[in-house]
Amino acid sequence: MTTVHGYSTSGNCHKLRLLLEQLDRPCRWVEVDSSRGETRTPEYLAKNPNGKVPMLELDDGRVLVESNAILCWLAEGTSFLPSDPWQRAQALSWMFFEQYSHEPYVAVARFIRGWTPPDSPRRADLPQLRERGHEAFAVMERHLGGHAWFTGPEYGIADIALFAYTDVAGDGGFDLSPYPALRDWLARVRATSGFVAMPAPPREVQALLDQSQ
Ligand SMILES: N[C@@H](CCC(=O)N[C@@H](CS)C(=O)NCC(=O)O)C(=O)O
């Protein structure tokens, strides 16, 4: 059975849980709290020298890292990854967009608000992170004005990749009310068969999120 090493309240990790549920594929989930240094132990680094979750481990010992690469591996041969080369490249294009123009702002703003102390100097980065995050949402809104999904004609892994942190963007202090098509798409993803939401963050994290600017 496939093993996922992941932190349940990380969007990058939740991508895999969501896809595996929707594929109805059982997996062993090993909880690794990346916020407490558990990805930096010698044992973990021996498997993933980059010290990050998620990490997929196969029964034969092979290991795959990077959430969007793992989505591609798991979705191969299913409707979640188009077989048409052009549509597949479009899906990949959105997944690279997610990692370069979306996650570094939307996910990092959430991390700073919920996982760093109220006096962290990193909080000074929040205004710029929000500005860049809104740029990404505007690009998504424009696409969704003419398309239902990011993966191609059907829902699939590019939607899962972009959904993970967009759905919890409020934790980063983002207001999604200027993006009606984006909000409709979030609702469409939540309505897909086998959908599972990301679990709520730990209580101490939620308290920080509630009191943060
Ligand atoms: N590009 C990577 C990002 C993974 C990532 O940033 N993981 C974070 C949790 S969301 C992590 O493990 N951080 C722990 C650390 O850097 O020590 C992916 O998509 O898998």
Short mmCIF file of C-alpha atoms and ligand atoms in Angstrom, two decimals:
data_model
loop_
_atom_site.label_atom_id
_atom_site.label_comp_id
_atom_site.label_asym_id
_atom_site.label_seq_id
_atom_site.Cartn_x
_atom_site.Cartn_y
_atom_site.Cartn_z
CA MET A 1 0.00 0.00 0.00
CA THR A 2 1.18 3.50 -0.83
CA THR A 3 2.34 5.59 2.13
CA VAL A 4 1.91 9.36 2.30
CA HIS A 5 4.05 11.28 4.77
CA GLY A 6 2.13 14.49 5.30
CA TYR A 7 0.98 17.22 7.63
CA SER A 8 -2.83 17.17 7.49
CA THR A 9 -3.36 20.93 7.64
CA SER A 10 -0.86 21.68 4.87
CA GLY A 11 -2.51 22.43 1.53
CA ASN A 12 0.34 20.77 -0.34
CA CYS A 13 -0.35 17.58 1.63
CA HIS A 14 -4.10 17.86 1.46
CA LYS A 15 -3.89 17.79 -2.35
CA LEU A 16 -2.85 14.14 -2.11
CA ARG A 17 -5.49 13.17 0.45
CA LEU A 18 -8.18 14.72 -1.75
CA LEU A 19 -7.05 12.95 -4.92
CA LEU A 20 -6.59 9.58 -3.19
CA GLU A 21 -10.10 9.84 -1.70
CA GLN A 22 -11.56 10.74 -5.07
CA LEU A 23 -9.72 7.86 -6.73
CA ASP A 24 -11.00 5.64 -3.92
CA ARG A 25 -7.43 4.45 -3.47
CA PRO A 26 -6.48 3.43 0.08
CA CYS A 27 -3.19 4.71 1.48
CA ARG A 28 -1.28 4.67 4.75
CA TRP A 29 -1.02 8.26 6.08
CA VAL A 30 1.94 9.00 8.36
CA GLU A 31 1.43 12.33 10.11
CA VAL A 32 4.63 14.43 10.02
CA ASP A 33 4.33 17.81 11.73
CA SER A 34 6.51 19.96 9.49
CA SER A 35 5.87 22.96 11.77
CA ARG A 36 7.73 21.16 14.60
CA GLY A 37 10.81 20.15 12.63
CA GLU A 38 9.70 16.57 12.01
CA THR A 39 10.84 16.80 8.37
CA ARG A 40 14.34 17.70 9.50
CA THR A 41 15.24 14.53 11.42
CA PRO A 42 18.13 12.42 10.06
CA GLU A 43 15.65 9.59 9.31
CA TYR A 44 13.35 11.86 7.29
CA LEU A 45 16.19 13.65 5.50
CA ALA A 46 17.60 10.27 4.46
CA LYS A 47 14.42 9.78 2.41
CA ASN A 48 13.85 13.40 1.35
CA PRO A 49 16.98 15.53 1.59
CA ASN A 50 14.83 18.61 0.87
CA GLY A 51 13.15 18.13 4.26
CA LYS A 52 9.56 18.79 3.22
CA VAL A 53 6.18 17.12 3.15
CA PRO A 54 4.40 15.67 1.31
CA MET A 55 6.40 12.58 0.42
CA LEU A 56 5.00 9.48 -1.25
CA GLU A 57 6.66 6.16 -0.44
CA LEU A 58 5.95 3.03 -2.42
CA ASP A 59 6.15 -0.49 -0.99
CA ASP A 60 9.31 -1.15 -3.00
CA GLY A 61 11.03 1.77 -1.22
CA ARG A 62 10.83 4.29 -4.05
CA VAL A 63 10.10 7.82 -2.89
CA LEU A 64 8.49 10.71 -4.76
CA VAL A 65 8.39 14.31 -3.51
CA GLU A 66 6.80 17.58 -4.68
CA SER A 67 3.04 17.61 -4.32
CA ASN A 68 2.20 18.34 -7.95
CA ALA A 69 4.57 15.65 -9.28
CA ILE A 70 2.90 13.21 -6.88
CA LEU A 71 -0.54 14.26 -8.18
CA CYS A 72 0.65 13.49 -11.73
CA TRP A 73 1.96 10.07 -10.71
CA LEU A 74 -1.23 9.12 -8.87
CA ALA A 75 -3.53 10.44 -11.62
CA GLU A 76 -1.77 8.75 -14.53
CA GLY A 77 -4.27 6.75 -16.58
CA THR A 78 -7.30 8.31 -14.86
CA SER A 79 -9.70 11.06 -15.90
CA PHE A 80 -7.98 13.40 -13.41
CA LEU A 81 -5.07 13.88 -15.86
CA PRO A 82 -5.96 14.45 -19.54
CA SER A 83 -4.41 12.01 -22.01
CA ASP A 84 -4.53 14.58 -24.82
CA PRO A 85 -1.01 16.09 -24.95
CA TRP A 86 -2.20 19.69 -25.35
CA GLN A 87 -4.73 19.47 -22.52
CA ARG A 88 -2.20 17.68 -20.33
CA ALA A 89 0.30 20.49 -20.97
CA GLN A 90 -2.39 23.04 -20.07
CA ALA A 91 -3.01 21.24 -16.78
CA LEU A 92 0.73 21.19 -16.07
CA SER A 93 0.93 24.86 -16.93
CA TRP A 94 -1.61 25.65 -14.19
CA MET A 95 0.23 23.40 -11.75
CA PHE A 96 3.51 25.24 -12.37
CA PHE A 97 1.58 28.51 -11.99
CA GLU A 98 0.31 27.25 -8.63
CA GLN A 99 3.82 26.57 -7.39
CA TYR A 100 5.43 29.76 -8.68
CA SER A 101 2.74 32.45 -8.69
CA HIS A 102 0.18 31.30 -6.12
CA GLU A 103 1.45 29.01 -3.33
CA PRO A 104 4.50 31.14 -2.40
CA TYR A 105 2.11 34.00 -1.53
CA VAL A 106 -1.23 32.44 -0.56
CA ALA A 107 0.23 29.55 1.46
CA VAL A 108 3.04 31.56 3.00
CA ALA A 109 0.66 34.32 4.19
CA ARG A 110 -1.42 31.61 5.88
CA PHE A 111 1.69 30.07 7.45
CA ILE A 112 2.91 33.41 8.79
CA ARG A 113 -0.49 34.28 10.30
CA GLY A 114 -1.09 30.88 11.92
CA TRP A 115 2.29 29.35 12.58
CA THR A 116 4.53 32.26 13.61
CA PRO A 117 4.33 34.25 16.88
CA PRO A 118 2.39 37.55 16.87
CA ASP A 119 5.69 39.50 17.10
CA SER A 120 7.40 37.62 14.26
CA PRO A 121 9.32 39.98 11.92
CA ARG A 122 7.96 37.85 9.07
CA ARG A 123 4.56 39.53 9.59
CA ALA A 124 6.01 42.60 7.85
CA ASP A 125 5.92 40.53 4.63
CA LEU A 126 2.13 40.10 4.76
CA PRO A 127 1.08 43.16 2.71
CA GLN A 128 3.34 42.20 -0.19
CA LEU A 129 2.34 38.54 -0.02
CA ARG A 130 -1.32 39.59 -0.16
CA GLU A 131 -0.69 41.83 -3.15
CA ARG A 132 0.95 38.98 -5.07
CA GLY A 133 -1.72 36.51 -3.95
CA HIS A 134 -4.42 38.80 -5.31
CA GLU A 135 -2.57 38.95 -8.63
CA ALA A 136 -2.80 35.16 -8.79
CA PHE A 137 -6.51 35.18 -7.94
CA ALA A 138 -7.13 37.75 -10.69
CA VAL A 139 -5.45 35.44 -13.23
CA MET A 140 -7.59 32.54 -12.06
CA GLU A 141 -10.75 34.67 -12.17
CA ARG A 142 -10.02 35.60 -15.75
CA HIS A 143 -9.58 31.94 -16.78
CA LEU A 144 -12.74 30.93 -14.95
CA GLY A 145 -14.71 33.58 -16.84
CA GLY A 146 -14.59 31.23 -19.85
CA HIS A 147 -13.82 27.78 -18.45
CA ALA A 148 -15.31 25.55 -15.76
CA TRP A 149 -12.03 23.88 -14.76
CA PHE A 150 -8.24 24.28 -14.85
CA THR A 151 -7.41 20.71 -15.90
CA GLY A 152 -9.20 20.78 -19.25
CA PRO A 153 -12.85 20.10 -20.02
CA GLU A 154 -13.09 17.95 -16.86
CA TYR A 155 -12.22 18.46 -13.20
CA GLY A 156 -8.80 17.06 -12.34
CA ILE A 157 -5.44 17.52 -10.70
CA ALA A 158 -4.81 21.13 -11.76
CA ASP A 159 -8.06 21.99 -9.97
CA ILE A 160 -6.95 20.03 -6.91
CA ALA A 161 -3.55 21.76 -6.92
CA LEU A 162 -5.11 25.24 -7.10
CA PHE A 163 -8.00 24.45 -4.79
CA ALA A 164 -5.90 23.39 -1.79
CA TYR A 165 -4.68 26.83 -0.70
CA THR A 166 -7.37 28.91 -2.44
CA ASP A 167 -10.04 27.25 -0.30
CA VAL A 168 -8.26 28.34 2.90
CA ALA A 169 -7.10 31.73 1.57
CA GLY A 170 -9.11 33.43 4.33
CA ASP A 171 -6.53 32.02 6.79
CA GLY A 172 -3.96 34.17 5.00
CA GLY A 173 -6.16 37.23 5.39
CA PHE A 174 -7.42 37.15 1.79
CA ASP A 175 -10.92 38.33 0.94
CA LEU A 176 -12.26 36.43 -2.09
CA SER A 177 -15.40 38.53 -2.52
CA PRO A 178 -14.01 40.36 -5.63
CA TYR A 179 -13.78 37.00 -7.46
CA PRO A 180 -17.27 35.60 -8.16
CA ALA A 181 -16.13 33.04 -10.77
CA LEU A 182 -13.41 31.84 -8.39
CA ARG A 183 -15.94 31.38 -5.59
CA ASP A 184 -18.27 29.46 -7.92
CA TRP A 185 -15.37 27.19 -8.92
CA LEU A 186 -14.52 26.55 -5.25
CA ALA A 187 -18.14 25.49 -4.74
CA ARG A 188 -17.98 23.23 -7.82
CA VAL A 189 -14.84 21.52 -6.49
CA ARG A 190 -16.46 21.03 -3.05
CA ALA A 191 -19.40 19.36 -4.82
CA THR A 192 -17.26 16.79 -6.70
CA SER A 193 -17.72 13.13 -5.81
CA GLY A 194 -15.60 11.95 -2.88
CA PHE A 195 -14.57 15.47 -1.89
CA VAL A 196 -12.93 15.83 1.54
CA ALA A 197 -12.13 19.18 3.15
CA MET A 198 -8.84 19.91 4.85
CA PRO A 199 -9.08 19.29 8.61
CA ALA A 200 -9.20 22.36 10.86
CA PRO A 201 -5.78 23.48 12.08
CA PRO A 202 -4.69 22.72 15.67
CA ARG A 203 -6.40 24.87 18.33
CA GLU A 204 -3.34 27.05 19.03
CA VAL A 205 -2.96 27.74 15.29
CA GLN A 206 -6.65 28.61 14.97
CA ALA A 207 -6.29 31.05 17.89
CA LEU A 208 -3.42 32.82 16.12
CA LEU A 209 -5.36 32.93 12.85
CA ASP A 210 -8.35 34.44 14.65
CA GLN A 211 -6.34 37.21 16.29
CA SER A 212 -4.01 38.03 13.35
CA GLN A 213 -4.28 41.05 11.09
N1 LIG B 1 6.98 22.52 -3.49
C1 LIG B 1 6.71 21.63 -2.38
C2 LIG B 1 6.47 22.46 -1.14
C3 LIG B 1 6.37 21.58 0.09
C4 LIG B 1 6.39 22.41 1.35
O1 LIG B 1 6.69 23.61 1.35
N2 LIG B 1 6.13 21.74 2.45
C5 LIG B 1 6.13 22.40 3.74
C6 LIG B 1 4.78 22.17 4.41
S1 LIG B 1 3.50 22.87 3.42
C7 LIG B 1 7.21 21.78 4.61
O2 LIG B 1 7.36 20.59 4.63
N3 LIG B 1 7.96 22.61 5.34
C8 LIG B 1 8.89 22.14 6.32
C9 LIG B 1 10.26 22.70 6.17
O3 LIG B 1 10.56 23.36 5.17
O4 LIG B 1 11.04 22.44 7.10
C10 LIG B 1 5.51 20.74 -2.70
O5 LIG B 1 4.63 21.18 -3.44
O6 LIG B 1 5.46 19.61 -2.21
#
